[in-house]
Amino acid sequence: MAHIKLLNEDLPGIVGLLNNRPETAKPLLDLAETLLRGPSSLTSGEREIIAASVSYWNQCHFCHTSHAAAAAAHLKSGLELIDEIKAGLPNTPVSEKLKVLLHIAHQVQRGGKNVTEEDIAFAREQGATDVEIHDTVLIAAAFCMYNRYVDGLNTWAPDPNEAYAEMGERMANVGYGRF
Amino acid sequence: MAHIKLLNEDLPGIVGLLNNRPETAKPLLDLAETLLRGPSSLTSGEREIIAASVSYWNQCHFCHTSHAAAAAAHLKSGLELIDEIKAGLPNTPVSEKLKVLLHIAHQVQRGGKNVTEEDIAFAREQGATDVEIHDTVLIAAAFCMYNRYVDGLNTWAPDPNEAYAEMGERMANVGYGRF
């Protein structure tokens, strides 16, 4: 049960929190929409993989599974992508650029000061632009917020991957403008 | 020097990043305005102390010093509050409620799952409402994002406390609607 009384206890993860406090829901949703579905040279599938990976490293089951399901919906890859992201994508074709951006995201997840000049130089060698590096750092940072929000208030989350299929489709195809 | 090329290299900390990418600046600023200056039973001074404390624990010099200066401006306490926050507020009158909310913020900074039922029960005993607990968790989580954004892109920051006096006044009195 969540640490605080929510208007609708049936809504899982961040959904119950957004429903409970519309003042803060608006900028939180606008940020997710911009970061994950706004104009970018990174595909939404790539950006959802970054979001899901950071959430997995932060051990946030709800955020990891829902954003991995959104990535699967974008990439039409099937829900096995959820466990693939947990395992570090051993069986998924991933560009060298996305690999190095995931490394930068992991550094950010551990703490901003961990990103080194070498990490940035290597990302540039793999073709990452400054805007792509910027957006990767901000997506990783933002999920360090969403994950702490969801777990810091002890929200509940469905366990099995299949429970996130419809949510992932909605996140990918309808977006974060409504929840 | 920042890890990426910015439109205006003279702007410090998050200011240069916001100026560089207006698409993401808007929701980031809306969130700060709502969390720190929106309607709340916690004063803006108390909320800026939470933001500055989390930023100090994350070792983000720019965010810590600027938000501590904003707290000082709200509380009309003088810039010595900046070092007081670093030291855990030994010489500043702080309510029992704010003390326990700062403890919850510190748990969130380390990771969302660290917040215990005992932490929440103790906060309620000190008079904290559910909305205050919610907002404390979200402010702490949000600064885990802002701090990683600022440091993950290696932005520069002025060193001395005095360099943040005017910025703190502007954050407190004009707000986050413009930067």
Short mmCIF file of C-alpha atoms in Angstrom, two decimals:
data_model
loop_
_atom_site.label_atom_id
_atom_site.label_comp_id
_atom_site.label_asym_id
_atom_site.label_seq_id
_atom_site.Cartn_x
_atom_site.Cartn_y
_atom_site.Cartn_z
CA MET A 1 0.00 0.00 0.00
CA ALA A 2 1.24 3.48 -0.81
CA HIS A 3 2.80 5.52 2.00
CA ILE A 4 0.11 8.20 1.57
CA LYS A 5 -3.65 8.02 1.04
CA LEU A 6 -4.45 8.31 -2.68
CA LEU A 7 -7.75 9.30 -4.31
CA ASN A 8 -7.77 6.04 -6.26
CA GLU A 9 -5.80 3.22 -4.65
CA ASP A 10 -6.41 0.95 -7.66
CA LEU A 11 -4.18 2.96 -10.01
CA PRO A 12 -0.63 1.52 -10.07
CA GLY A 13 2.78 3.17 -10.00
CA ILE A 14 3.03 6.81 -11.03
CA VAL A 15 -0.54 6.74 -12.41
CA GLY A 16 -2.06 6.88 -8.92
CA LEU A 17 0.29 9.73 -7.95
CA LEU A 18 -0.48 11.78 -11.08
CA ASN A 19 -4.21 11.29 -10.54
CA ASN A 20 -3.84 12.42 -6.93
CA ARG A 21 -1.97 15.69 -7.49
CA PRO A 22 -2.82 17.31 -10.85
CA GLU A 23 -0.70 20.41 -10.11
CA THR A 24 2.51 18.40 -10.27
CA ALA A 25 1.17 15.87 -12.80
CA LYS A 26 1.06 18.46 -15.58
CA PRO A 27 4.80 19.36 -15.72
CA LEU A 28 5.80 15.74 -15.02
CA LEU A 29 3.75 14.52 -18.00
CA ASP A 30 4.87 17.41 -20.24
CA LEU A 31 8.48 16.49 -19.49
CA ALA A 32 7.94 12.80 -20.32
CA GLU A 33 6.11 13.69 -23.54
CA THR A 34 8.91 16.04 -24.66
CA LEU A 35 11.74 13.68 -23.70
CA LEU A 36 10.27 10.47 -25.07
CA ARG A 37 7.97 11.52 -27.93
CA GLY A 38 9.08 15.06 -28.89
CA PRO A 39 11.14 15.84 -32.00
CA SER A 40 14.54 14.11 -31.79
CA SER A 41 17.05 12.30 -34.00
CA LEU A 42 16.85 9.45 -31.47
CA THR A 43 13.78 7.30 -32.14
CA SER A 44 11.15 6.98 -29.43
CA GLY A 45 12.05 3.29 -29.24
CA GLU A 46 15.67 4.18 -28.45
CA ARG A 47 14.63 6.77 -25.88
CA GLU A 48 12.22 4.34 -24.16
CA ILE A 49 15.06 1.77 -23.99
CA ILE A 50 17.20 4.39 -22.20
CA ALA A 51 14.31 5.20 -19.82
CA ALA A 52 13.60 1.52 -19.13
CA SER A 53 17.29 0.70 -18.60
CA VAL A 54 17.77 3.52 -16.07
CA SER A 55 14.59 2.41 -14.27
CA TYR A 56 15.92 -1.15 -14.12
CA TRP A 57 19.26 0.03 -12.69
CA ASN A 58 17.24 1.98 -10.09
CA GLN A 59 15.23 -1.20 -9.39
CA CYS A 60 11.90 0.49 -10.13
CA HIS A 61 9.74 -2.38 -11.35
CA PHE A 62 6.77 -0.27 -12.47
CA CYS A 63 8.83 2.26 -14.48
CA HIS A 64 11.14 -0.37 -15.95
CA THR A 65 8.40 -2.69 -17.10
CA SER A 66 6.03 -0.01 -18.42
CA HIS A 67 8.73 1.86 -20.37
CA ALA A 68 10.22 -1.40 -21.69
CA ALA A 69 6.70 -2.30 -22.87
CA ALA A 70 6.48 1.13 -24.54
CA ALA A 71 9.83 0.47 -26.26
CA ALA A 72 8.49 -2.92 -27.42
CA ALA A 73 5.39 -1.21 -28.81
CA HIS A 74 7.49 1.34 -30.73
CA LEU A 75 9.85 -1.33 -32.06
CA LYS A 76 7.10 -3.96 -32.61
CA SER A 77 9.47 -6.42 -30.94
CA GLY A 78 7.22 -8.31 -28.54
CA LEU A 79 7.27 -8.21 -24.74
CA GLU A 80 10.47 -10.30 -24.58
CA LEU A 81 12.23 -6.92 -24.88
CA ILE A 82 11.36 -6.34 -21.21
CA ASP A 83 13.65 -9.16 -20.05
CA GLU A 84 16.19 -8.33 -22.77
CA ILE A 85 16.62 -4.85 -21.23
CA LYS A 86 17.18 -6.42 -17.81
CA ALA A 87 19.91 -8.62 -19.33
CA GLY A 88 21.63 -5.75 -21.20
CA LEU A 89 20.12 -6.47 -24.65
CA PRO A 90 22.24 -9.55 -25.56
CA ASN A 91 19.87 -10.71 -28.33
CA THR A 92 18.60 -7.37 -29.63
CA PRO A 93 20.29 -5.54 -32.52
CA VAL A 94 21.48 -2.28 -30.96
CA SER A 95 23.53 0.39 -32.77
CA GLU A 96 27.00 1.27 -31.46
CA LYS A 97 25.66 4.77 -30.87
CA LEU A 98 22.83 3.53 -28.63
CA LYS A 99 25.27 1.28 -26.73
CA VAL A 100 27.50 4.22 -25.83
CA LEU A 101 24.51 6.43 -24.97
CA LEU A 102 23.30 3.67 -22.62
CA HIS A 103 26.75 3.72 -21.01
CA ILE A 104 26.43 7.50 -20.47
CA ALA A 105 22.92 6.98 -19.05
CA HIS A 106 24.35 4.41 -16.61
CA GLN A 107 27.02 6.87 -15.47
CA VAL A 108 24.32 9.52 -14.88
CA GLN A 109 22.18 7.03 -12.94
CA ARG A 110 25.09 6.49 -10.52
CA GLY A 111 25.64 10.27 -10.25
CA GLY A 112 26.16 13.14 -12.69
CA LYS A 113 29.86 13.58 -11.94
CA ASN A 114 30.58 10.07 -13.24
CA VAL A 115 30.27 11.12 -16.89
CA THR A 116 33.83 11.56 -18.18
CA GLU A 117 35.32 13.44 -21.14
CA GLU A 118 36.29 10.01 -22.50
CA ASP A 119 32.65 8.87 -22.37
CA ILE A 120 31.64 11.94 -24.37
CA ALA A 121 34.50 11.59 -26.88
CA PHE A 122 33.63 7.93 -27.43
CA ALA A 123 29.94 8.80 -27.96
CA ARG A 124 30.94 11.38 -30.58
CA GLU A 125 33.12 8.77 -32.32
CA GLN A 126 30.03 6.55 -32.57
CA GLY A 127 28.15 9.39 -34.26
CA ALA A 128 26.23 10.86 -31.31
CA THR A 129 25.44 14.56 -31.67
CA ASP A 130 25.53 17.09 -28.85
CA VAL A 131 21.72 17.17 -28.74
CA GLU A 132 21.59 13.37 -28.50
CA ILE A 133 24.12 13.43 -25.65
CA HIS A 134 22.12 16.20 -23.95
CA ASP A 135 18.84 14.33 -24.28
CA THR A 136 20.39 11.06 -23.06
CA VAL A 137 21.73 12.76 -19.92
CA LEU A 138 18.36 14.43 -19.29
CA ILE A 139 16.32 11.25 -19.88
CA ALA A 140 18.60 9.35 -17.47
CA ALA A 141 18.37 12.17 -14.91
CA ALA A 142 14.57 12.42 -15.29
CA PHE A 143 14.12 8.70 -14.63
CA CYS A 144 16.21 9.04 -11.48
CA MET A 145 13.36 11.39 -10.48
CA TYR A 146 10.38 9.34 -11.68
CA ASN A 147 11.81 6.14 -10.13
CA ARG A 148 12.37 7.81 -6.74
CA TYR A 149 8.89 9.35 -6.86
CA VAL A 150 7.21 5.99 -7.56
CA ASP A 151 9.25 3.99 -5.02
CA GLY A 152 9.67 6.75 -2.42
CA LEU A 153 5.88 6.73 -1.97
CA ASN A 154 5.73 2.92 -2.10
CA THR A 155 3.16 2.63 -4.89
CA TRP A 156 2.01 -0.82 -5.95
CA ALA A 157 2.79 -2.37 -9.34
CA PRO A 158 1.51 -5.42 -11.22
CA ASP A 159 4.12 -8.17 -11.32
CA PRO A 160 3.99 -9.98 -14.72
CA ASN A 161 5.27 -8.47 -17.96
CA GLU A 162 1.96 -9.22 -19.70
CA ALA A 163 0.13 -6.82 -17.39
CA TYR A 164 2.04 -3.94 -19.04
CA ALA A 165 1.25 -4.73 -22.68
CA GLU A 166 -1.74 -2.40 -23.06
CA MET A 167 -0.06 0.34 -21.01
CA GLY A 168 3.04 0.18 -23.22
CA GLU A 169 0.92 0.45 -26.39
CA ARG A 170 -0.87 3.48 -24.96
CA MET A 171 2.38 5.18 -23.87
CA ALA A 172 3.86 4.60 -27.34
CA ASN A 173 0.85 5.47 -29.47
CA VAL A 174 -1.23 7.92 -27.43
CA GLY A 175 1.59 9.37 -25.34
CA TYR A 176 1.88 11.15 -22.03
CA GLY A 177 -0.58 13.98 -22.62
CA ARG A 178 -3.28 12.07 -20.73
CA PHE A 179 -2.94 9.39 -18.07
CA MET B 1 33.84 23.55 -19.84
CA ALA B 2 30.53 21.82 -20.49
CA HIS B 3 30.60 18.39 -22.17
CA ILE B 4 28.51 19.78 -25.06
CA LYS B 5 28.66 23.02 -27.04
CA LEU B 6 26.16 25.54 -25.61
CA LEU B 7 24.68 28.60 -27.31
CA ASN B 8 25.95 30.79 -24.47
CA GLU B 9 28.96 29.38 -22.61
CA ASP B 10 28.86 32.25 -20.10
CA LEU B 11 25.63 31.11 -18.47
CA PRO B 12 26.36 28.90 -15.41
CA GLY B 13 24.84 25.64 -14.21
CA ILE B 14 21.35 24.77 -15.41
CA VAL B 15 20.86 28.27 -16.85
CA GLY B 16 23.09 27.53 -19.85
CA LEU B 17 21.29 24.22 -20.43
CA LEU B 18 17.82 25.78 -20.26
CA ASN B 19 18.88 28.53 -22.65
CA ASN B 20 20.27 25.91 -25.04
CA ARG B 21 17.21 23.65 -25.30
CA PRO B 22 13.92 25.55 -24.84
CA GLU B 23 11.80 22.43 -25.58
CA THR B 24 12.95 20.74 -22.38
CA ALA B 25 13.43 24.01 -20.45
CA LYS B 26 9.68 24.70 -20.35
CA PRO B 27 8.54 21.58 -18.40
CA LEU B 28 11.69 21.68 -16.21
CA LEU B 29 10.94 25.28 -15.19
CA ASP B 30 7.19 24.62 -14.78
CA LEU B 31 8.03 21.76 -12.42
CA ALA B 32 10.42 23.90 -10.33
CA GLU B 33 7.86 26.74 -10.15
CA THR B 34 5.09 24.36 -9.02
CA LEU B 35 7.23 22.47 -6.50
CA LEU B 36 8.98 25.45 -4.94
CA ARG B 37 6.60 28.39 -5.34
CA GLY B 38 3.16 26.82 -6.01
CA PRO B 39 0.39 26.65 -3.38
CA SER B 40 1.53 24.51 -0.43
CA SER B 41 1.31 24.39 3.35
CA LEU B 42 5.12 24.17 3.35
CA THR B 43 6.63 27.64 2.96
CA SER B 44 8.83 28.31 -0.07
CA GLY B 45 11.71 28.82 2.38
CA GLU B 46 11.19 25.29 3.76
CA ARG B 47 10.90 23.81 0.26
CA GLU B 48 14.08 25.58 -0.92
CA ILE B 49 15.91 24.19 2.16
CA ILE B 50 14.82 20.67 1.10
CA ALA B 51 15.97 21.34 -2.51
CA ALA B 52 19.31 22.79 -1.36
CA SER B 53 19.93 19.95 1.10
CA VAL B 54 19.31 17.25 -1.52
CA SER B 55 21.60 19.11 -3.94
CA TYR B 56 24.31 19.24 -1.27
CA TRP B 57 23.98 15.49 -0.61
CA ASN B 58 24.31 14.97 -4.38
CA GLN B 59 27.40 17.24 -4.34
CA CYS B 60 25.94 19.62 -6.92
CA HIS B 61 27.59 22.94 -6.07
CA PHE B 62 25.52 25.08 -8.45
CA CYS B 63 22.12 23.71 -7.38
CA HIS B 64 23.00 23.64 -3.68
CA THR B 65 24.32 27.17 -3.52
CA SER B 66 21.66 28.77 -5.71
CA HIS B 67 18.73 27.09 -3.91
CA ALA B 68 20.27 27.78 -0.49
CA ALA B 69 20.54 31.43 -1.57
CA ALA B 70 16.87 31.31 -2.61
CA ALA B 71 15.98 29.88 0.82
CA ALA B 72 17.98 32.70 2.44
CA ALA B 73 16.07 35.25 0.35
CA HIS B 74 12.70 33.78 1.38
CA LEU B 75 13.71 33.60 5.05
CA LYS B 76 15.65 36.91 5.04
CA SER B 77 18.36 35.05 6.90
CA GLY B 78 21.53 36.14 5.14
CA LEU B 79 23.84 34.03 3.02
CA GLU B 80 25.25 32.20 6.05
CA LEU B 81 22.29 29.84 5.53
CA ILE B 82 24.26 28.34 2.61
CA ASP B 83 26.94 26.93 4.92
CA GLU B 84 24.35 26.15 7.59
CA ILE B 85 22.60 23.79 5.14
CA LYS B 86 25.92 22.06 4.42
CA ALA B 87 26.39 21.53 8.17
CA GLY B 88 22.85 20.21 8.75
CA LEU B 89 21.36 23.48 10.12
CA PRO B 90 22.96 23.40 13.63
CA ASN B 91 22.33 27.10 14.31
CA THR B 92 19.05 27.64 12.45
CA PRO B 93 15.67 27.26 14.16
CA VAL B 94 14.03 24.38 12.28
CA SER B 95 10.64 22.86 13.17
CA GLU B 96 10.46 19.19 14.16
CA LYS B 97 8.26 18.68 11.09
CA LEU B 98 10.89 20.08 8.71
CA LYS B 99 13.59 17.97 10.40
CA VAL B 100 11.69 14.75 9.72
CA LEU B 101 10.81 15.83 6.16
CA LEU B 102 14.54 16.45 5.56
CA HIS B 103 15.19 12.92 6.81
CA ILE B 104 12.66 11.56 4.28
CA ALA B 105 14.28 13.67 1.55
CA HIS B 106 17.66 12.17 2.45
CA GLN B 107 16.23 8.65 2.18
CA VAL B 108 14.82 9.50 -1.27
CA GLN B 109 18.17 10.95 -2.36
CA ARG B 110 19.82 7.60 -1.61
CA GLY B 111 17.04 5.73 -3.45
CA GLY B 112 13.24 5.65 -3.28
CA LYS B 113 13.02 2.26 -1.61
CA ASN B 114 14.83 3.61 1.46
CA VAL B 115 11.75 5.44 2.74
CA THR B 116 10.26 3.25 5.49
CA GLU B 117 6.83 3.04 7.07
CA GLU B 118 8.50 4.19 10.29
CA ASP B 119 9.81 7.33 8.54
CA ILE B 120 6.27 8.12 7.37
CA ALA B 121 4.69 7.37 10.77
CA PHE B 122 7.24 9.61 12.49
CA ALA B 123 6.59 12.43 9.98
CA ARG B 124 2.85 12.18 10.71
CA GLU B 125 3.56 12.34 14.47
CA GLN B 126 5.39 15.62 13.84
CA GLY B 127 2.32 17.00 12.09
CA ALA B 128 3.24 16.37 8.43
CA THR B 129 0.23 15.91 6.15
CA ASP B 130 0.06 13.46 3.26
CA VAL B 131 0.43 16.31 0.75
CA GLU B 132 3.52 17.57 2.57
CA ILE B 133 5.03 14.07 2.54
CA HIS B 134 4.17 13.75 -1.16
CA ASP B 135 5.71 17.09 -2.04
CA THR B 136 8.85 16.39 0.00
CA VAL B 137 9.40 13.08 -1.82
CA LEU B 138 8.82 14.74 -5.20
CA ILE B 139 11.08 17.74 -4.44
CA ALA B 140 13.86 15.35 -3.35
CA ALA B 141 13.33 13.18 -6.43
CA ALA B 142 13.26 16.21 -8.74
CA PHE B 143 16.57 17.50 -7.42
CA CYS B 144 18.09 14.08 -8.04
CA MET B 145 17.19 14.91 -11.65
CA TYR B 146 18.29 18.58 -11.76
CA ASN B 147 21.59 17.74 -10.02
CA ARG B 148 22.40 14.92 -12.47
CA TYR B 149 21.47 17.13 -15.42
CA VAL B 150 23.77 19.95 -14.28
CA ASP B 151 26.72 17.72 -13.34
CA GLY B 152 26.22 15.05 -16.02
CA LEU B 153 26.86 17.72 -18.66
CA ASN B 154 29.72 19.24 -16.63
CA THR B 155 28.41 22.81 -16.53
CA TRP B 156 30.52 25.47 -14.81
CA ALA B 157 29.49 27.20 -11.58
CA PRO B 158 30.78 30.25 -9.70
CA ASP B 159 32.58 29.24 -6.51
CA PRO B 160 31.85 31.80 -3.74
CA ASN B 161 28.53 32.03 -1.92
CA GLU B 162 28.32 35.76 -2.61
CA ALA B 163 28.10 35.10 -6.36
CA TYR B 164 24.67 33.52 -5.77
CA ALA B 165 23.04 36.37 -3.80
CA GLU B 166 21.30 38.07 -6.73
CA MET B 167 20.31 34.73 -8.31
CA GLY B 168 18.76 33.58 -5.02
CA GLU B 169 16.76 36.82 -4.71
CA ARG B 170 15.48 36.39 -8.27
CA MET B 171 14.56 32.72 -7.75
CA ALA B 172 12.67 33.64 -4.55
CA ASN B 173 10.94 36.80 -5.73
CA VAL B 174 10.55 36.46 -9.50
CA GLY B 175 10.48 32.66 -9.67
CA TYR B 176 11.16 30.05 -12.30
CA GLY B 177 8.84 31.30 -15.02
CA ARG B 178 11.77 32.99 -16.76
CA PHE B 179 15.47 32.24 -16.57
#
